[in-house]
């Protein structure tokens, strides 16, 4: 297994160098895990690709597509690009095949990135920075994909005579009349709030708004809700629409899917209930809503969201990890980042279909500490694991797995309630209190961090064996 760490989420040059070296060495896509520097678990970069380069050329159309796709937020985009590159050697016409699933996905990603750049160009609104020595403008924007650097030249051309900065959570770009510069991502609080331009925008928007031609669907497509809060004119939308027609209110009122009042009430009760065993959640929907408002320990304070388990239910096989990582915290789903890629590869090798299992974590919020702009993973302590057992126990009761695989020591503590060293217990079935079979194995992140390639290959093979054994015990494989 090769682990490649790029310098940033949009490090195309780094991806290209690594991909060329890997291809020259004949390393198959299934054997590569792609990660980004900020995912670091505070360790050195293990096993970078060798410096070998290949003597093959790739179609310019692929390079163009890859430069777009890398800006997408999907965690698997780097692996997808390498898979396409790898296949291009034997299928030189792959790039022209729109029906191929890899190509279709890459093209969809490129389209989403291009849409996101278009929205950024349309919706960035500069505000005057009060008290600056020279007239300087700033804008806060949250692009759907990582298009900040790529769209900066457009703003430099369009607002050449102004000094401006665009702040986004991914990166900040600034123009001083001559040069563009890029710095680390920012906080919304860094952007100034109000100035006289707002009123101008509102007047402009009100004047071009034609209630008689109101089409809420189209309007939402053109100006998606995610951008409203940065747009002064968006504040007018409810007012204007209300005056226009009834169906428009649906647009303003449209909120993401909400759990029912009953589920919400139950969730709030569970979120603080210190007494185990009373009024436990009765559905996974209640668990999901409860995790989203959980205050049983303090980890919610620094996390983006609680991440409940997901998958089949009932399911014969449950996997329990430690806690969401950086990408899981952002996506709200377990095992979608680098550890998830490693986990998916091993599951595929073991022949275990992930969609027939339930995948969760011992702790539902991401514990980390900031280091610069990076969020460094921290292992949850016993108190946090114990507090979160309320949710894990509820998931176990509701999913009723025959076999529970504990991925690492924190998972084992969450499932068994006791410290269970991996070295001494790995691969041996344990009878759990609810009569399910327990199986302890490595955590996929551990496998990503083993520095020595030979040791890593051995541990990985043991991990796949453990998953195979779990699949058999659960009756999912023969
Ligand atoms: N590590 C875990 O333990 N769980 C996840 O969901 C992701 C990384």
Coordinates of C-alpha atoms and ligand atoms in Angstrom, one line a residue:
X1 CA 0.0 0.0 0.0
X2 CA 1.5 3.4 -1.0
X3 CA 0.5 6.5 0.8
X4 CA 0.9 9.8 -1.0
X5 CA 0.5 13.1 0.8
X6 CA 0.0 16.3 -1.2
X7 CA 0.9 19.7 0.0
X8 CA -2.6 21.0 -0.2
X9 CA -6.1 20.1 -1.4
X10 CA -5.5 21.6 -4.8
X11 CA -1.8 20.6 -5.3
X12 CA -2.1 19.6 -8.9
X13 CA 1.6 19.7 -9.5
X14 CA 2.2 17.4 -6.5
X15 CA -0.5 15.0 -7.7
X16 CA 0.9 14.9 -11.2
X17 CA 4.5 14.2 -10.0
X18 CA 3.3 11.5 -7.7
X19 CA 1.0 10.0 -10.3
X20 CA 3.7 9.8 -12.9
X21 CA 6.2 8.2 -10.5
X22 CA 3.6 5.7 -9.3
X23 CA 2.6 4.8 -12.9
X24 CA 6.2 4.4 -13.9
X25 CA 6.7 2.0 -11.0
X26 CA 3.6 0.1 -12.0
X27 CA 1.7 0.8 -8.7
X28 CA -2.0 -0.1 -9.3
X29 CA -4.7 2.4 -8.3
X30 CA -6.0 -0.1 -5.7
X31 CA -2.7 0.1 -3.9
X32 CA -2.6 3.9 -3.4
X33 CA -4.1 6.0 -0.7
X34 CA -4.1 9.8 -1.4
X35 CA -4.1 12.2 1.4
X36 CA -3.4 15.9 2.0
X37 CA -0.9 17.4 4.4
X38 CA -3.6 18.7 6.8
X39 CA -4.9 15.2 7.4
X40 CA -1.6 14.5 9.2
X41 CA -1.8 12.7 12.4
X42 CA 1.3 14.5 13.3
X43 CA 3.6 12.1 11.6
X44 CA 6.2 12.2 9.0
X45 CA 5.4 11.4 5.4
X46 CA 5.6 7.7 4.9
X47 CA 6.7 6.0 1.7
X48 CA 6.5 8.8 -0.9
X49 CA 6.6 7.6 -4.5
X50 CA 10.1 7.1 -5.8
X51 CA 11.6 9.7 -8.1
X52 CA 11.1 7.5 -11.2
X53 CA 9.3 9.1 -14.0
X54 CA 7.5 7.6 -16.9
X55 CA 8.1 8.1 -20.6
X56 CA 4.5 8.2 -21.6
X57 CA 2.3 11.1 -22.6
X58 CA -1.3 11.7 -21.5
X59 CA -3.9 13.5 -23.7
X60 CA -4.0 17.2 -23.1
X61 CA -7.8 16.8 -22.6
X62 CA -7.1 14.6 -19.5
X63 CA -4.7 17.2 -18.0
X64 CA -7.4 19.9 -18.5
X65 CA -10.1 17.7 -16.9
X66 CA -7.8 16.8 -14.0
X67 CA -7.0 20.4 -13.3
X68 CA -10.7 21.0 -12.8
X69 CA -11.5 17.8 -11.0
X70 CA -8.8 18.4 -8.3
X71 CA -10.8 21.5 -7.2
X72 CA -13.8 19.4 -6.3
X73 CA -14.4 18.7 -2.6
X74 CA -15.1 14.9 -3.1
X75 CA -12.4 13.1 -1.0
X76 CA -12.0 10.4 -3.7
X77 CA -11.2 12.7 -6.6
X78 CA -7.4 12.1 -6.3
X79 CA -7.9 8.3 -6.5
X80 CA -10.4 8.7 -9.3
X81 CA -7.9 10.7 -11.4
X82 CA -5.1 8.2 -10.8
X83 CA -7.4 5.4 -11.8
X84 CA -8.2 7.2 -15.1
X85 CA -4.6 7.9 -15.7
X86 CA -3.7 4.3 -15.1
X87 CA -6.5 3.0 -17.4
X88 CA -5.4 5.5 -20.2
X89 CA -2.3 3.4 -20.9
X90 CA -4.5 0.4 -22.0
X91 CA -7.5 2.4 -23.1
X92 CA -6.2 5.4 -24.9
X93 CA -9.7 6.4 -26.1
X94 CA -11.2 6.3 -22.6
X95 CA -11.2 10.0 -22.4
X96 CA -13.7 10.1 -25.2
X97 CA -16.1 7.6 -23.7
X98 CA -18.9 9.5 -21.9
X99 CA -20.6 6.2 -20.8
X100 CA -17.6 5.0 -18.8
X101 CA -18.5 5.4 -15.0
X102 CA -15.1 6.9 -14.1
X103 CA -15.2 9.3 -16.9
X104 CA -18.9 10.2 -16.2
X105 CA -18.0 10.9 -12.6
X106 CA -14.9 13.0 -13.5
X107 CA -17.0 15.0 -16.0
X108 CA -19.7 15.6 -13.4
X109 CA -17.1 16.8 -10.9
X110 CA -15.5 19.2 -13.5
X111 CA -19.0 20.5 -14.3
X112 CA -19.7 21.2 -10.6
X113 CA -16.4 22.9 -10.2
X114 CA -17.1 25.1 -13.2
X115 CA -20.5 26.0 -11.9
X116 CA -19.0 26.9 -8.6
X117 CA -16.5 29.2 -10.2
X118 CA -19.3 30.8 -12.1
X119 CA -21.2 31.4 -8.9
X120 CA -18.2 32.9 -7.3
X121 CA -17.7 35.3 -10.1
X122 CA -21.4 36.3 -9.8
X123 CA -21.8 36.5 -6.1
X124 CA -18.7 37.9 -4.6
X125 CA -19.6 41.3 -3.1
X126 CA -16.8 43.6 -2.0
X127 CA -17.2 45.9 1.1
X128 CA -15.1 48.9 1.9
X129 CA -12.7 48.3 4.8
X130 CA -13.3 51.1 7.3
X131 CA -10.1 52.8 8.6
X132 CA -7.7 51.2 6.1
X133 CA -4.8 53.5 5.0
X134 CA -5.7 53.2 1.4
X135 CA -9.1 52.4 -0.1
X136 CA -9.3 48.7 0.3
X137 CA -12.2 46.3 -0.2
X138 CA -12.8 42.8 1.1
X139 CA -15.4 40.1 0.5
X140 CA -16.2 36.9 2.3
X141 CA -17.3 34.0 0.2
X142 CA -17.9 30.3 0.7
X143 CA -17.4 28.5 -2.6
X144 CA -19.0 25.1 -3.1
X145 CA -15.7 23.8 -4.4
X146 CA -12.1 25.0 -4.0
X147 CA -12.1 27.5 -6.8
X148 CA -10.8 30.6 -5.0
X149 CA -7.3 30.6 -6.5
X150 CA -8.6 29.6 -9.9
X151 CA -11.1 32.5 -10.1
X152 CA -8.7 35.1 -8.7
X153 CA -7.3 36.2 -12.1
X154 CA -10.9 37.0 -13.2
X155 CA -11.3 39.4 -10.2
X156 CA -7.9 40.9 -10.9
X157 CA -9.0 41.7 -14.5
X158 CA -12.4 42.9 -13.5
X159 CA -11.4 45.1 -10.5
X160 CA -7.9 46.1 -11.7
X161 CA -8.0 49.6 -10.2
X162 CA -9.1 48.4 -6.7
X163 CA -7.1 46.9 -3.8
X164 CA -9.1 44.0 -2.7
X165 CA -9.0 40.7 -0.8
X166 CA -11.4 37.8 -1.1
X167 CA -11.6 35.7 2.1
X168 CA -12.8 32.1 2.0
X169 CA -12.5 29.2 4.4
X170 CA -10.0 27.5 1.9
X171 CA -7.7 30.4 1.0
X172 CA -7.6 34.2 0.8
X173 CA -6.6 36.0 -2.4
X174 CA -5.5 39.6 -2.6
X175 CA -4.8 42.1 -5.4
X176 CA -2.8 45.2 -4.7
X177 CA -3.2 46.7 -8.2
X178 CA -0.2 44.8 -9.5
X179 CA 0.1 41.4 -8.0
X180 CA -2.1 38.6 -6.8
X181 CA -1.2 36.9 -3.6
X182 CA -2.6 33.9 -1.8
X183 CA -2.7 33.1 1.9
X184 CA -4.3 30.6 4.2
X185 CA -8.1 30.4 4.6
X186 CA -10.0 32.8 6.9
X187 CA -12.8 33.0 9.4
X188 CA -16.1 34.8 8.5
X189 CA -15.3 37.2 11.3
X190 CA -12.3 38.5 9.3
X191 CA -14.6 40.1 6.7
X192 CA -16.1 43.6 7.3
X193 CA -19.9 43.6 7.7
X194 CA -21.6 46.6 6.3
X195 CA -21.0 49.6 4.1
X196 CA -22.9 51.9 1.9
X197 CA -22.5 49.7 -1.1
X198 CA -25.0 47.3 0.4
X199 CA -27.8 49.8 -0.1
X200 CA -26.7 50.2 -3.7
X201 CA -26.9 46.5 -4.3
X202 CA -30.3 46.2 -2.8
X203 CA -31.6 49.0 -4.9
X204 CA -30.2 47.5 -8.0
X205 CA -31.6 44.1 -7.2
X206 CA -35.1 45.5 -6.4
X207 CA -35.1 47.4 -9.7
X208 CA -34.3 44.3 -11.8
X209 CA -36.6 42.0 -9.9
X210 CA -39.8 41.3 -11.8
X211 CA -42.4 39.6 -9.7
X212 CA -44.6 38.8 -12.7
X213 CA -41.9 36.5 -14.0
X214 CA -41.0 34.9 -10.7
X215 CA -39.8 31.4 -11.0
X216 CA -38.7 30.3 -7.6
X217 CA -37.0 27.2 -8.8
X218 CA -34.9 29.0 -11.4
X219 CA -34.2 31.7 -8.9
X220 CA -32.9 29.3 -6.4
X221 CA -30.7 27.7 -9.1
X222 CA -29.3 31.0 -10.1
X223 CA -28.8 32.3 -6.6
X224 CA -28.5 29.2 -4.4
X225 CA -29.5 29.7 -0.7
X226 CA -25.9 28.9 0.4
X227 CA -24.8 32.2 -1.0
X228 CA -27.6 34.4 0.4
X229 CA -26.0 35.3 3.6
X230 CA -23.1 37.0 1.9
X231 CA -25.3 39.0 -0.5
X232 CA -26.9 42.2 0.6
X233 CA -29.6 42.0 -2.0
X234 CA -30.6 38.6 -0.8
X235 CA -32.2 40.2 2.2
X236 CA -34.8 41.6 -0.2
X237 CA -35.8 38.2 -1.6
X238 CA -38.3 37.2 1.1
X239 CA -39.9 40.7 1.0
X240 CA -40.2 40.8 -2.8
X241 CA -41.4 37.3 -3.1
X242 CA -44.0 37.5 -0.4
X243 CA -45.6 40.3 -2.3
X244 CA -45.5 38.3 -5.5
X245 CA -47.1 34.9 -5.2
X246 CA -47.9 32.2 -2.8
X247 CA -45.7 29.4 -4.3
X248 CA -42.7 31.7 -3.8
X249 CA -43.1 31.5 0.0
X250 CA -42.1 27.8 -0.4
X251 CA -38.8 28.9 -1.7
X252 CA -38.1 31.2 1.2
X253 CA -39.3 28.7 3.7
X254 CA -37.5 25.9 2.1
X255 CA -35.1 24.5 4.7
X256 CA -33.1 21.3 4.6
X257 CA -35.0 18.2 5.6
X258 CA -36.0 18.5 9.2
X259 CA -36.8 15.6 11.5
X260 CA -40.3 15.5 12.8
X261 CA -41.3 17.3 16.0
X262 CA -41.5 14.0 17.9
X263 CA -38.0 13.0 16.8
X264 CA -36.6 16.4 17.7
X265 CA -38.1 16.3 21.2
X266 CA -36.7 12.9 21.8
X267 CA -33.3 14.0 20.4
X268 CA -33.2 16.9 22.8
X269 CA -34.0 14.7 25.7
X270 CA -31.2 12.2 24.8
X271 CA -28.7 14.9 24.1
X272 CA -28.3 15.7 27.8
X273 CA -29.8 12.7 29.6
X274 CA -27.2 11.6 32.1
X275 CA -29.0 8.5 33.2
X276 CA -28.2 5.6 31.0
X277 CA -31.0 3.2 30.1
X278 CA -33.8 5.7 30.4
X279 CA -35.8 6.8 27.4
X280 CA -33.3 5.4 24.9
X281 CA -33.7 6.3 21.2
X282 CA -36.1 3.9 19.4
X283 CA -35.1 4.6 15.8
X284 CA -31.9 5.5 13.9
X285 CA -33.6 8.7 12.9
X286 CA -33.7 9.6 16.6
X287 CA -30.1 8.7 17.0
X288 CA -29.2 10.9 14.1
X289 CA -31.2 13.9 15.4
X290 CA -29.9 13.3 18.9
X291 CA -26.2 13.1 17.8
X292 CA -26.7 16.4 16.0
X293 CA -27.6 18.2 19.3
X294 CA -25.6 16.1 21.7
X295 CA -24.1 17.8 24.7
X296 CA -23.1 14.8 26.7
X297 CA -19.4 15.8 26.6
X298 CA -17.6 19.0 25.3
X299 CA -16.4 17.7 22.0
X300 CA -19.4 19.3 20.1
X301 CA -17.9 22.7 20.8
X302 CA -15.1 22.5 18.2
X303 CA -16.7 20.0 15.8
X304 CA -18.6 21.0 12.7
X305 CA -21.3 18.4 13.4
X306 CA -22.0 15.1 15.1
X307 CA -21.5 12.2 12.7
X308 CA -23.8 9.2 13.4
X309 CA -23.4 5.8 12.0
X310 CA -24.8 4.8 8.6
X311 CA -25.6 1.7 6.5
X312 CA -27.9 -1.2 6.4
X313 CA -30.3 -1.8 9.3
X314 CA -30.7 -4.4 10.5
X315 CA -27.3 -5.5 9.5
X316 CA -25.4 -8.7 10.4
X317 CA -22.1 -6.9 10.6
X318 CA -21.2 -3.6 12.3
X319 CA -17.9 -1.7 12.1
X320 CA -16.9 0.7 14.8
X321 CA -14.2 3.2 14.3
X322 CA -12.7 5.7 16.7
X323 CA -14.2 9.1 15.8
X324 CA -14.9 11.1 12.7
X325 CA -11.7 12.6 11.1
X326 CA -11.3 16.0 9.5
X327 CA -13.2 15.0 6.3
X328 CA -15.9 13.1 8.1
X329 CA -16.5 16.1 10.3
X330 CA -17.1 18.2 7.2
X331 CA -19.1 15.6 5.3
X332 CA -21.2 14.4 8.3
X333 CA -20.5 10.7 7.2
X334 CA -18.2 8.1 8.7
X335 CA -15.1 6.8 7.0
X336 CA -15.1 9.0 3.8
X337 CA -11.6 10.4 4.2
X338 CA -8.2 8.7 3.7
X339 CA -8.9 6.1 6.5
X340 CA -12.2 5.5 4.7
X341 CA -10.4 4.9 1.4
X342 CA -8.0 2.4 3.1
X343 CA -11.0 0.7 4.7
X344 CA -12.9 0.5 1.4
X345 CA -10.0 -1.0 -0.4
X346 CA -9.5 -3.7 2.3
X347 CA -13.3 -4.4 2.4
X348 CA -13.2 -4.9 -1.4
X349 CA -10.2 -7.3 -1.1
X350 CA -12.0 -9.2 1.6
X351 CA -15.2 -9.4 -0.5
X352 CA -17.3 -7.7 2.1
X353 CA -20.0 -5.3 0.7
X354 CA -19.9 -2.1 2.8
X355 CA -23.5 -1.3 1.8
X356 CA -24.8 -4.5 3.6
X357 CA -23.0 -3.5 6.8
X358 CA -23.4 -0.6 9.3
X359 CA -20.4 1.7 9.9
X360 CA -20.1 3.9 12.9
X361 CA -17.7 5.4 15.5
X362 CA -17.2 5.0 19.2
X363 CA -17.2 8.8 19.5
X364 CA -19.5 10.9 17.3
X365 CA -17.6 14.3 17.3
X366 CA -14.2 15.1 15.9
X367 CA -11.7 15.7 18.6
X368 CA -8.8 17.8 17.4
X369 CA -6.6 20.7 18.2
X370 CA -5.8 23.6 15.8
X371 CA -2.2 24.0 14.6
X372 CA -2.1 26.9 12.2
X373 CA -4.9 26.2 9.8
X374 CA -4.6 22.4 10.3
X375 CA -6.8 20.4 12.7
X376 CA -4.7 17.8 14.3
X377 CA -6.5 14.6 15.4
X378 CA -6.6 13.9 19.2
X379 CA -7.5 10.6 20.7
X380 CA -10.7 10.8 22.7
X381 CA -10.3 10.1 26.4
X382 CA -12.1 7.5 28.4
X383 CA -14.7 10.0 29.7
X384 CA -15.6 11.0 26.2
X385 CA -15.8 7.4 25.0
X386 CA -18.0 6.6 28.0
X387 CA -20.3 9.5 27.4
X388 CA -20.7 8.6 23.7
X389 CA -21.5 4.9 24.5
X390 CA -25.1 6.1 24.9
X391 CA -25.3 6.5 21.1
X392 CA -23.2 3.4 20.2
X393 CA -25.3 1.2 22.5
X394 CA -28.4 2.6 20.9
X395 CA -27.0 1.9 17.4
X396 CA -26.1 -1.7 18.5
X397 CA -29.6 -2.3 19.9
X398 CA -31.3 -0.9 16.7
X399 CA -29.0 -2.5 14.1
X400 CA -28.7 -5.8 15.9
X401 CA -25.4 -7.0 14.3
X402 CA -24.3 -10.6 14.8
X403 CA -20.7 -9.5 14.5
X404 CA -19.1 -6.2 15.6
X405 CA -15.6 -5.4 14.3
X406 CA -13.7 -2.9 16.5
X407 CA -11.3 -0.9 14.5
X408 CA -8.6 0.0 17.0
X409 CA -8.3 0.5 20.8
X410 CA -10.8 3.3 21.2
X411 CA -13.5 1.4 19.3
X412 CA -12.7 -1.6 21.5
X413 CA -13.1 0.6 24.6
X414 CA -16.4 1.9 23.3
X415 CA -17.8 -1.5 22.5
X416 CA -16.6 -3.6 25.5
X417 CA -16.3 -0.8 28.1
X418 CA -12.8 -2.0 29.0
X419 CA -9.3 -1.4 27.7
X420 CA -8.6 -4.1 25.1
X421 CA -5.0 -4.0 23.7
X422 CA -5.0 -4.7 19.9
X423 CA -1.7 -6.7 19.9
X424 CA -3.0 -9.3 22.3
X425 CA -6.6 -9.5 21.0
X426 CA -6.4 -9.0 17.3
X427 CA -8.3 -11.5 15.1
X428 CA -9.7 -13.5 18.0
X429 CA -13.5 -13.5 18.3
X430 CA -14.8 -12.2 21.7
X431 CA -18.3 -12.9 23.0
X432 CA -19.9 -9.6 23.8
X433 CA -22.5 -8.8 26.5
X434 CA -25.3 -8.7 23.9
X435 CA -24.3 -12.1 22.6
X436 CA -22.8 -10.6 19.4
X437 CA -19.4 -11.8 18.3
X438 CA -16.7 -9.1 18.7
X439 CA -13.6 -9.0 16.6
X440 CA -10.7 -6.5 17.3
X441 CA -8.4 -5.4 14.5
X442 CA -6.2 -2.5 13.4
X443 CA -7.6 1.0 12.8
X444 CA -7.2 1.9 9.1
X445 CA -5.4 5.1 10.1
X446 CA -2.8 3.1 11.9
X447 CA -2.1 1.3 8.6
X448 CA -1.7 4.6 6.8
X449 CA 0.9 5.6 9.4
X450 CA 3.2 2.5 9.5
X451 CA 6.4 4.0 8.1
X452 CA 8.1 0.9 6.9
X453 CA 6.6 -0.5 3.8
X454 CA 7.1 -4.1 4.5
X455 CA 5.6 -3.9 8.0
X456 CA 2.7 -1.9 6.5
X457 CA 2.1 -4.6 3.9
X458 CA 2.1 -7.3 6.6
X459 CA -0.3 -5.4 8.8
X460 CA -2.6 -4.6 5.9
X461 CA -2.7 -8.3 4.9
X462 CA -3.7 -9.2 8.5
X463 CA -6.4 -6.5 8.4
X464 CA -7.9 -7.9 5.2
X465 CA -7.8 -11.4 6.8
X466 CA -9.7 -10.0 9.8
X467 CA -12.3 -8.4 7.6
X468 CA -12.7 -11.6 5.7
X469 CA -13.2 -13.6 8.9
X470 CA -15.8 -11.0 10.0
X471 CA -17.6 -11.3 6.7
X472 CA -17.8 -15.1 7.1
X473 CA -18.9 -15.0 10.7
X474 CA -21.7 -12.6 9.8
X475 CA -22.7 -14.8 6.9
X476 CA -22.0 -12.1 4.3
X477 CA -19.3 -14.1 2.5
X478 CA -18.4 -17.7 2.3
Ligands
LIG1 N1 -11.4 7.4 11.6 C1 -12.4 6.9 12.3 O1 -12.2 6.2 13.3 N2 -13.6 7.1 11.9 C2 -13.9 7.8 10.8 O2 -15.1 7.9 10.5 C3 -12.9 8.3 10.1 C4 -11.6 8.1 10.5

